[in-house]
Amino acid sequence: MSKWMIALSALLVVNTVVAAGSGASRSSYLSGAERTYNSGVKLMLNKQFEDAEVKFRKAIERDEDFAKAHNNLAYTLRKQGRANFEEALSHYNRAIELEPKLAEPYMYRGVLYVQMDKPNLAKEDLDTLAQLDSDLAKELRHVIDQGQEKAPEQFFGVSKAVK
């Protein structure tokens, strides 16, 4: 198993699905939106971005307030190229609107801003990550300094797919 797969697996173990209104009573029950989202996460991790996009769109249709689905939809759109950047930006913004303390949309929106040649906006997201005391700040700092993501690409904050 490659080093990045081991690191990715460790990240997945740490992160769990968190949907609006989650709590102990929901631990044994997944909504349709969560099940669809989890399918999208599996596809995204396999870099099947178009198929993952479909799943995240369906999850949002089922639960418009599912911040992580908006974040991952934005990610998959961004990974499909420049033609999708504006729509990706709108989904990152929606994820932040829904969960202002969720670090991942700031990280990936910052990456998008770098790709859109808007470094000052990326630095604003970096400042927010620092205020959130997120380890993702150092990752976004790398992207701002280097002008690109690390290779192999990193997945941060993706939720563990639940069976």
Short mmCIF file of N, CA and C in Angstrom, two decimals:
data_model
loop_
_atom_site.label_atom_id
_atom_site.label_comp_id
_atom_site.label_asym_id
_atom_site.label_seq_id
_atom_site.Cartn_x
_atom_site.Cartn_y
_atom_site.Cartn_z
N MET A 1 0.85 -1.17 0.00
CA MET A 1 0.00 0.00 0.00
C MET A 1 0.90 1.23 0.00
N SER A 2 0.61 2.20 -0.87
CA SER A 2 1.45 3.38 -0.97
C SER A 2 1.33 4.24 0.28
N LYS A 3 2.31 5.11 0.46
CA LYS A 3 2.32 5.99 1.62
C LYS A 3 1.10 6.89 1.64
N TRP A 4 0.68 7.41 0.47
CA TRP A 4 -0.45 8.32 0.49
C TRP A 4 -1.74 7.59 0.73
N MET A 5 -1.84 6.34 0.34
CA MET A 5 -3.04 5.55 0.63
C MET A 5 -3.14 5.29 2.14
N ILE A 6 -1.99 5.06 2.78
CA ILE A 6 -1.98 4.87 4.23
C ILE A 6 -2.41 6.16 4.92
N ALA A 7 -1.86 7.28 4.45
CA ALA A 7 -2.24 8.57 5.04
C ALA A 7 -3.71 8.86 4.81
N LEU A 8 -4.19 8.56 3.61
CA LEU A 8 -5.60 8.78 3.30
C LEU A 8 -6.48 7.91 4.19
N SER A 9 -6.10 6.67 4.38
CA SER A 9 -6.87 5.77 5.24
C SER A 9 -6.92 6.31 6.66
N ALA A 10 -5.81 6.84 7.14
CA ALA A 10 -5.79 7.41 8.49
C ALA A 10 -6.74 8.60 8.58
N LEU A 11 -6.74 9.43 7.55
CA LEU A 11 -7.66 10.57 7.55
C LEU A 11 -9.11 10.11 7.56
N LEU A 12 -9.39 9.08 6.81
CA LEU A 12 -10.76 8.59 6.75
C LEU A 12 -11.22 8.02 8.07
N VAL A 13 -10.34 7.40 8.80
CA VAL A 13 -10.70 6.85 10.10
C VAL A 13 -11.04 7.97 11.06
N VAL A 14 -10.33 9.08 10.96
CA VAL A 14 -10.55 10.21 11.86
C VAL A 14 -11.87 10.90 11.56
N ASN A 15 -12.21 11.03 10.29
CA ASN A 15 -13.41 11.75 9.89
C ASN A 15 -14.58 10.81 9.73
N THR A 16 -15.74 11.26 10.19
CA THR A 16 -16.97 10.49 10.04
C THR A 16 -18.03 11.36 9.43
N VAL A 17 -19.05 10.73 8.89
CA VAL A 17 -20.14 11.49 8.29
C VAL A 17 -20.82 12.32 9.36
N VAL A 18 -20.94 13.60 9.08
CA VAL A 18 -21.64 14.50 9.97
C VAL A 18 -22.64 15.27 9.12
N ALA A 19 -23.88 15.02 9.31
CA ALA A 19 -24.93 15.71 8.56
C ALA A 19 -25.69 16.61 9.51
N ALA A 20 -26.43 17.53 8.94
CA ALA A 20 -27.23 18.43 9.76
C ALA A 20 -28.12 17.63 10.69
N GLY A 21 -28.09 17.98 11.97
CA GLY A 21 -28.94 17.31 12.94
C GLY A 21 -28.42 15.98 13.40
N SER A 22 -27.15 15.67 13.15
CA SER A 22 -26.65 14.37 13.55
C SER A 22 -26.53 14.30 15.06
N GLY A 23 -26.60 13.12 15.57
CA GLY A 23 -26.49 12.91 16.99
C GLY A 23 -26.52 11.43 17.27
N ALA A 24 -26.56 11.09 18.54
CA ALA A 24 -26.51 9.68 18.92
C ALA A 24 -27.65 8.89 18.30
N SER A 25 -28.82 9.49 18.20
CA SER A 25 -29.95 8.75 17.66
C SER A 25 -29.79 8.44 16.18
N ARG A 26 -28.91 9.16 15.49
CA ARG A 26 -28.71 8.95 14.06
C ARG A 26 -27.56 7.99 13.77
N SER A 27 -26.85 7.57 14.80
CA SER A 27 -25.65 6.78 14.56
C SER A 27 -25.95 5.46 13.86
N SER A 28 -27.11 4.90 14.05
CA SER A 28 -27.42 3.62 13.41
C SER A 28 -28.29 3.82 12.17
N TYR A 29 -28.62 5.04 11.85
CA TYR A 29 -29.49 5.30 10.71
C TYR A 29 -28.85 6.34 9.80
N LEU A 30 -28.76 6.02 8.53
CA LEU A 30 -28.25 6.98 7.56
C LEU A 30 -29.40 7.41 6.67
N SER A 31 -29.52 8.70 6.47
CA SER A 31 -30.54 9.22 5.56
C SER A 31 -30.16 8.86 4.13
N GLY A 32 -31.11 9.02 3.24
CA GLY A 32 -30.82 8.81 1.82
C GLY A 32 -29.73 9.73 1.33
N ALA A 33 -29.74 10.97 1.84
CA ALA A 33 -28.70 11.92 1.45
C ALA A 33 -27.33 11.44 1.89
N GLU A 34 -27.24 10.91 3.11
CA GLU A 34 -25.95 10.43 3.62
C GLU A 34 -25.47 9.20 2.86
N ARG A 35 -26.36 8.29 2.56
CA ARG A 35 -25.96 7.10 1.79
C ARG A 35 -25.46 7.50 0.40
N THR A 36 -26.17 8.40 -0.24
CA THR A 36 -25.77 8.87 -1.56
C THR A 36 -24.43 9.60 -1.48
N TYR A 37 -24.29 10.43 -0.46
CA TYR A 37 -23.04 11.15 -0.23
C TYR A 37 -21.88 10.17 -0.07
N ASN A 38 -22.06 9.15 0.74
CA ASN A 38 -21.00 8.17 0.96
C ASN A 38 -20.60 7.47 -0.33
N SER A 39 -21.58 7.20 -1.19
CA SER A 39 -21.25 6.63 -2.50
C SER A 39 -20.38 7.59 -3.30
N GLY A 40 -20.71 8.88 -3.21
CA GLY A 40 -19.92 9.89 -3.91
C GLY A 40 -18.51 9.98 -3.37
N VAL A 41 -18.35 9.85 -2.06
CA VAL A 41 -17.02 9.90 -1.47
C VAL A 41 -16.17 8.76 -2.01
N LYS A 42 -16.73 7.57 -2.07
CA LYS A 42 -15.97 6.42 -2.60
C LYS A 42 -15.52 6.70 -4.03
N LEU A 43 -16.41 7.23 -4.85
CA LEU A 43 -16.07 7.54 -6.24
C LEU A 43 -15.00 8.63 -6.30
N MET A 44 -15.14 9.65 -5.46
CA MET A 44 -14.18 10.74 -5.45
C MET A 44 -12.79 10.24 -5.07
N LEU A 45 -12.72 9.37 -4.08
CA LEU A 45 -11.43 8.84 -3.66
C LEU A 45 -10.77 8.03 -4.77
N ASN A 46 -11.58 7.49 -5.65
CA ASN A 46 -11.06 6.75 -6.80
C ASN A 46 -10.88 7.65 -8.02
N LYS A 47 -11.00 8.96 -7.79
CA LYS A 47 -10.82 9.97 -8.83
C LYS A 47 -11.82 9.82 -9.97
N GLN A 48 -12.98 9.30 -9.67
CA GLN A 48 -14.07 9.22 -10.64
C GLN A 48 -14.96 10.45 -10.40
N PHE A 49 -14.41 11.60 -10.79
CA PHE A 49 -15.02 12.87 -10.41
C PHE A 49 -16.39 13.10 -11.04
N GLU A 50 -16.58 12.72 -12.29
CA GLU A 50 -17.89 12.92 -12.92
C GLU A 50 -18.96 12.09 -12.23
N ASP A 51 -18.65 10.84 -11.92
CA ASP A 51 -19.62 9.98 -11.23
C ASP A 51 -19.87 10.47 -9.81
N ALA A 52 -18.83 10.92 -9.14
CA ALA A 52 -18.97 11.46 -7.79
C ALA A 52 -19.84 12.72 -7.82
N GLU A 53 -19.65 13.54 -8.83
CA GLU A 53 -20.46 14.76 -8.98
C GLU A 53 -21.95 14.42 -8.98
N VAL A 54 -22.31 13.39 -9.73
CA VAL A 54 -23.72 12.98 -9.80
C VAL A 54 -24.24 12.61 -8.41
N LYS A 55 -23.46 11.86 -7.66
CA LYS A 55 -23.88 11.44 -6.31
C LYS A 55 -24.02 12.64 -5.37
N PHE A 56 -23.07 13.56 -5.42
CA PHE A 56 -23.15 14.72 -4.53
C PHE A 56 -24.34 15.61 -4.91
N ARG A 57 -24.63 15.73 -6.20
CA ARG A 57 -25.82 16.50 -6.62
C ARG A 57 -27.09 15.84 -6.08
N LYS A 58 -27.14 14.53 -6.14
CA LYS A 58 -28.32 13.82 -5.62
C LYS A 58 -28.44 13.98 -4.11
N ALA A 59 -27.32 13.94 -3.41
CA ALA A 59 -27.34 14.13 -1.96
C ALA A 59 -27.88 15.52 -1.62
N ILE A 60 -27.49 16.51 -2.38
CA ILE A 60 -27.96 17.88 -2.15
C ILE A 60 -29.43 18.01 -2.50
N GLU A 61 -29.89 17.31 -3.53
CA GLU A 61 -31.32 17.31 -3.84
C GLU A 61 -32.13 16.78 -2.67
N ARG A 62 -31.57 15.79 -1.99
CA ARG A 62 -32.25 15.18 -0.84
C ARG A 62 -32.12 16.03 0.43
N ASP A 63 -31.03 16.78 0.54
CA ASP A 63 -30.80 17.61 1.72
C ASP A 63 -29.99 18.83 1.30
N GLU A 64 -30.68 19.90 0.96
CA GLU A 64 -30.05 21.13 0.48
C GLU A 64 -29.05 21.70 1.49
N ASP A 65 -29.22 21.38 2.75
CA ASP A 65 -28.37 21.94 3.81
C ASP A 65 -27.20 21.05 4.20
N PHE A 66 -26.82 20.13 3.35
CA PHE A 66 -25.74 19.18 3.61
C PHE A 66 -24.42 19.82 3.19
N ALA A 67 -23.78 20.50 4.12
CA ALA A 67 -22.58 21.29 3.82
C ALA A 67 -21.46 20.47 3.20
N LYS A 68 -21.21 19.28 3.74
CA LYS A 68 -20.10 18.47 3.21
C LYS A 68 -20.38 18.01 1.78
N ALA A 69 -21.65 17.81 1.45
CA ALA A 69 -21.98 17.45 0.07
C ALA A 69 -21.70 18.62 -0.86
N HIS A 70 -22.01 19.84 -0.43
CA HIS A 70 -21.68 21.03 -1.24
C HIS A 70 -20.17 21.14 -1.40
N ASN A 71 -19.43 20.92 -0.32
CA ASN A 71 -17.97 21.01 -0.38
C ASN A 71 -17.40 19.99 -1.36
N ASN A 72 -17.85 18.75 -1.27
CA ASN A 72 -17.29 17.73 -2.14
C ASN A 72 -17.79 17.85 -3.58
N LEU A 73 -19.00 18.37 -3.77
CA LEU A 73 -19.45 18.67 -5.13
C LEU A 73 -18.53 19.72 -5.73
N ALA A 74 -18.25 20.75 -4.97
CA ALA A 74 -17.34 21.80 -5.46
C ALA A 74 -15.97 21.21 -5.81
N TYR A 75 -15.47 20.33 -4.95
CA TYR A 75 -14.18 19.70 -5.20
C TYR A 75 -14.19 18.92 -6.52
N THR A 76 -15.22 18.11 -6.72
CA THR A 76 -15.28 17.31 -7.95
C THR A 76 -15.43 18.19 -9.18
N LEU A 77 -16.17 19.27 -9.06
CA LEU A 77 -16.29 20.21 -10.18
C LEU A 77 -14.95 20.84 -10.49
N ARG A 78 -14.26 21.29 -9.45
CA ARG A 78 -12.96 21.93 -9.64
C ARG A 78 -11.98 20.98 -10.32
N LYS A 79 -12.02 19.72 -9.92
CA LYS A 79 -11.10 18.73 -10.49
C LYS A 79 -11.41 18.43 -11.95
N GLN A 80 -12.61 18.80 -12.41
CA GLN A 80 -12.98 18.55 -13.81
C GLN A 80 -12.61 19.71 -14.73
N GLY A 81 -12.03 20.75 -14.18
CA GLY A 81 -11.49 21.78 -15.06
C GLY A 81 -12.06 23.17 -14.88
N ARG A 82 -11.36 24.08 -15.50
CA ARG A 82 -11.61 25.51 -15.40
C ARG A 82 -13.05 25.91 -15.75
N ALA A 83 -13.67 25.22 -16.66
CA ALA A 83 -15.04 25.55 -17.06
C ALA A 83 -16.01 25.43 -15.89
N ASN A 84 -15.62 24.71 -14.85
CA ASN A 84 -16.49 24.47 -13.70
C ASN A 84 -16.15 25.34 -12.48
N PHE A 85 -15.17 26.21 -12.61
CA PHE A 85 -14.68 26.96 -11.45
C PHE A 85 -15.76 27.83 -10.81
N GLU A 86 -16.55 28.53 -11.59
CA GLU A 86 -17.56 29.42 -11.02
C GLU A 86 -18.62 28.63 -10.24
N GLU A 87 -19.06 27.51 -10.79
CA GLU A 87 -20.03 26.69 -10.07
C GLU A 87 -19.40 26.09 -8.81
N ALA A 88 -18.14 25.67 -8.92
CA ALA A 88 -17.45 25.14 -7.75
C ALA A 88 -17.40 26.20 -6.65
N LEU A 89 -17.08 27.42 -7.03
CA LEU A 89 -17.01 28.52 -6.06
C LEU A 89 -18.35 28.70 -5.36
N SER A 90 -19.44 28.62 -6.10
CA SER A 90 -20.75 28.81 -5.47
C SER A 90 -21.05 27.70 -4.46
N HIS A 91 -20.60 26.49 -4.73
CA HIS A 91 -20.83 25.39 -3.77
C HIS A 91 -19.90 25.49 -2.56
N TYR A 92 -18.66 25.93 -2.75
CA TYR A 92 -17.81 26.18 -1.59
C TYR A 92 -18.44 27.25 -0.70
N ASN A 93 -18.93 28.31 -1.33
CA ASN A 93 -19.56 29.39 -0.57
C ASN A 93 -20.79 28.89 0.19
N ARG A 94 -21.57 28.03 -0.44
CA ARG A 94 -22.77 27.48 0.22
C ARG A 94 -22.37 26.61 1.40
N ALA A 95 -21.34 25.80 1.25
CA ALA A 95 -20.87 24.96 2.35
C ALA A 95 -20.44 25.83 3.53
N ILE A 96 -19.74 26.91 3.24
CA ILE A 96 -19.29 27.82 4.30
C ILE A 96 -20.48 28.52 4.95
N GLU A 97 -21.44 28.91 4.15
CA GLU A 97 -22.65 29.53 4.69
C GLU A 97 -23.36 28.59 5.66
N LEU A 98 -23.43 27.31 5.30
CA LEU A 98 -24.12 26.33 6.12
C LEU A 98 -23.34 25.96 7.38
N GLU A 99 -22.03 25.83 7.25
CA GLU A 99 -21.18 25.43 8.40
C GLU A 99 -19.92 26.30 8.41
N PRO A 100 -20.02 27.50 8.96
CA PRO A 100 -18.89 28.44 8.92
C PRO A 100 -17.63 27.94 9.62
N LYS A 101 -17.74 26.96 10.49
CA LYS A 101 -16.56 26.44 11.19
C LYS A 101 -15.99 25.18 10.55
N LEU A 102 -16.55 24.76 9.43
CA LEU A 102 -16.04 23.61 8.70
C LEU A 102 -14.82 24.06 7.90
N ALA A 103 -13.66 23.52 8.21
CA ALA A 103 -12.41 24.01 7.63
C ALA A 103 -12.22 23.66 6.15
N GLU A 104 -12.67 22.50 5.75
CA GLU A 104 -12.37 22.00 4.40
C GLU A 104 -12.81 22.95 3.28
N PRO A 105 -13.99 23.54 3.32
CA PRO A 105 -14.34 24.43 2.21
C PRO A 105 -13.42 25.65 2.10
N TYR A 106 -12.91 26.13 3.22
CA TYR A 106 -11.96 27.25 3.16
C TYR A 106 -10.66 26.80 2.50
N MET A 107 -10.21 25.61 2.84
CA MET A 107 -8.98 25.08 2.25
C MET A 107 -9.12 24.97 0.73
N TYR A 108 -10.18 24.28 0.31
CA TYR A 108 -10.33 24.02 -1.12
C TYR A 108 -10.77 25.25 -1.90
N ARG A 109 -11.52 26.14 -1.26
CA ARG A 109 -11.85 27.39 -1.94
C ARG A 109 -10.57 28.20 -2.12
N GLY A 110 -9.68 28.16 -1.13
CA GLY A 110 -8.40 28.83 -1.27
C GLY A 110 -7.59 28.28 -2.43
N VAL A 111 -7.60 26.96 -2.59
CA VAL A 111 -6.92 26.34 -3.73
C VAL A 111 -7.55 26.83 -5.03
N LEU A 112 -8.87 26.87 -5.05
CA LEU A 112 -9.57 27.36 -6.24
C LEU A 112 -9.18 28.80 -6.54
N TYR A 113 -9.11 29.63 -5.52
CA TYR A 113 -8.71 31.02 -5.74
C TYR A 113 -7.30 31.10 -6.33
N VAL A 114 -6.40 30.25 -5.87
CA VAL A 114 -5.06 30.22 -6.47
C VAL A 114 -5.18 29.86 -7.94
N GLN A 115 -5.98 28.85 -8.25
CA GLN A 115 -6.15 28.44 -9.65
C GLN A 115 -6.81 29.53 -10.49
N MET A 116 -7.62 30.36 -9.86
CA MET A 116 -8.30 31.46 -10.55
C MET A 116 -7.45 32.74 -10.56
N ASP A 117 -6.21 32.65 -10.06
CA ASP A 117 -5.28 33.77 -9.99
C ASP A 117 -5.84 34.90 -9.12
N LYS A 118 -6.36 34.49 -7.94
CA LYS A 118 -6.88 35.45 -6.96
C LYS A 118 -6.20 35.17 -5.61
N PRO A 119 -4.88 35.39 -5.56
CA PRO A 119 -4.13 35.03 -4.35
C PRO A 119 -4.57 35.78 -3.09
N ASN A 120 -5.05 37.00 -3.23
CA ASN A 120 -5.47 37.74 -2.04
C ASN A 120 -6.68 37.08 -1.38
N LEU A 121 -7.59 36.55 -2.19
CA LEU A 121 -8.74 35.84 -1.64
C LEU A 121 -8.30 34.52 -1.01
N ALA A 122 -7.33 33.87 -1.61
CA ALA A 122 -6.78 32.64 -1.02
C ALA A 122 -6.17 32.93 0.34
N LYS A 123 -5.49 34.06 0.45
CA LYS A 123 -4.88 34.44 1.73
C LYS A 123 -5.94 34.73 2.79
N GLU A 124 -7.10 35.25 2.38
CA GLU A 124 -8.20 35.46 3.34
C GLU A 124 -8.67 34.11 3.89
N ASP A 125 -8.76 33.10 3.01
CA ASP A 125 -9.15 31.76 3.47
C ASP A 125 -8.07 31.17 4.37
N LEU A 126 -6.82 31.45 4.06
CA LEU A 126 -5.71 31.00 4.91
C LEU A 126 -5.85 31.62 6.31
N ASP A 127 -6.17 32.89 6.37
CA ASP A 127 -6.36 33.56 7.66
C ASP A 127 -7.51 32.92 8.44
N THR A 128 -8.58 32.59 7.74
CA THR A 128 -9.72 31.94 8.40
C THR A 128 -9.32 30.58 8.95
N LEU A 129 -8.57 29.82 8.17
CA LEU A 129 -8.10 28.51 8.64
C LEU A 129 -7.23 28.66 9.88
N ALA A 130 -6.40 29.68 9.90
CA ALA A 130 -5.56 29.93 11.08
C ALA A 130 -6.44 30.26 12.29
N GLN A 131 -7.48 31.06 12.08
CA GLN A 131 -8.40 31.40 13.17
C GLN A 131 -9.15 30.16 13.67
N LEU A 132 -9.44 29.25 12.75
CA LEU A 132 -10.10 28.00 13.14
C LEU A 132 -9.13 27.02 13.77
N ASP A 133 -7.84 27.38 13.79
CA ASP A 133 -6.79 26.52 14.32
C ASP A 133 -6.76 25.17 13.61
N SER A 134 -6.90 25.24 12.30
CA SER A 134 -6.94 24.03 11.48
C SER A 134 -5.56 23.69 10.92
N ASP A 135 -5.25 22.41 10.93
CA ASP A 135 -4.02 21.93 10.30
C ASP A 135 -4.03 22.16 8.79
N LEU A 136 -5.21 22.41 8.23
CA LEU A 136 -5.30 22.65 6.79
C LEU A 136 -4.66 23.97 6.39
N ALA A 137 -4.41 24.85 7.36
CA ALA A 137 -3.75 26.12 7.06
C ALA A 137 -2.38 25.89 6.42
N LYS A 138 -1.63 24.92 6.93
CA LYS A 138 -0.30 24.68 6.35
C LYS A 138 -0.42 24.11 4.94
N GLU A 139 -1.48 23.37 4.67
CA GLU A 139 -1.68 22.83 3.32
C GLU A 139 -2.01 23.95 2.34
N LEU A 140 -2.90 24.85 2.75
CA LEU A 140 -3.23 25.98 1.88
C LEU A 140 -2.02 26.89 1.72
N ARG A 141 -1.24 27.08 2.76
CA ARG A 141 -0.02 27.88 2.66
C ARG A 141 0.89 27.30 1.58
N HIS A 142 1.02 25.98 1.55
CA HIS A 142 1.84 25.32 0.52
C HIS A 142 1.31 25.66 -0.88
N VAL A 143 0.01 25.56 -1.06
CA VAL A 143 -0.58 25.83 -2.38
C VAL A 143 -0.35 27.28 -2.78
N ILE A 144 -0.53 28.20 -1.84
CA ILE A 144 -0.30 29.62 -2.14
C ILE A 144 1.16 29.85 -2.50
N ASP A 145 2.07 29.27 -1.74
CA ASP A 145 3.50 29.47 -1.99
C ASP A 145 3.97 28.80 -3.28
N GLN A 146 3.45 27.61 -3.57
CA GLN A 146 3.91 26.84 -4.72
C GLN A 146 3.06 27.06 -5.98
N GLY A 147 1.87 27.59 -5.80
CA GLY A 147 0.98 27.83 -6.95
C GLY A 147 0.26 26.59 -7.43
N GLN A 148 0.35 25.50 -6.66
CA GLN A 148 -0.33 24.26 -7.06
C GLN A 148 -0.44 23.33 -5.86
N GLU A 149 -1.32 22.34 -6.01
CA GLU A 149 -1.51 21.34 -4.96
C GLU A 149 -0.33 20.38 -4.94
N LYS A 150 -0.21 19.68 -3.84
CA LYS A 150 0.81 18.64 -3.73
C LYS A 150 0.49 17.49 -4.68
N ALA A 151 1.53 16.79 -5.06
CA ALA A 151 1.36 15.59 -5.87
C ALA A 151 1.98 14.44 -5.10
N PRO A 152 1.32 13.30 -4.95
CA PRO A 152 -0.03 13.07 -5.43
C PRO A 152 -1.02 13.93 -4.67
N GLU A 153 -2.16 14.15 -5.30
CA GLU A 153 -3.14 15.05 -4.70
C GLU A 153 -3.57 14.56 -3.33
N GLN A 154 -3.93 15.51 -2.52
CA GLN A 154 -4.32 15.20 -1.15
C GLN A 154 -5.83 15.34 -1.00
N PHE A 155 -6.41 14.47 -0.21
CA PHE A 155 -7.82 14.58 0.15
C PHE A 155 -7.86 14.89 1.65
N PHE A 156 -8.43 16.02 2.00
CA PHE A 156 -8.55 16.39 3.40
C PHE A 156 -10.02 16.55 3.72
N GLY A 157 -10.37 16.06 4.89
CA GLY A 157 -11.73 16.29 5.35
C GLY A 157 -12.78 15.49 4.63
N VAL A 158 -12.39 14.50 3.86
CA VAL A 158 -13.40 13.66 3.25
C VAL A 158 -13.93 12.73 4.35
N SER A 159 -15.20 12.52 4.32
CA SER A 159 -15.80 11.70 5.36
C SER A 159 -15.63 10.23 5.07
N LYS A 160 -15.47 9.49 6.12
CA LYS A 160 -15.37 8.06 5.98
C LYS A 160 -16.67 7.52 5.40
N ALA A 161 -16.54 6.71 4.40
CA ALA A 161 -17.74 6.09 3.82
C ALA A 161 -18.28 5.07 4.80
N VAL A 162 -19.53 5.19 5.11
CA VAL A 162 -20.17 4.31 6.07
C VAL A 162 -20.95 3.25 5.30
N LYS A 163 -20.81 2.01 5.73
CA LYS A 163 -21.49 0.91 5.03
C LYS A 163 -22.97 0.93 5.29
#
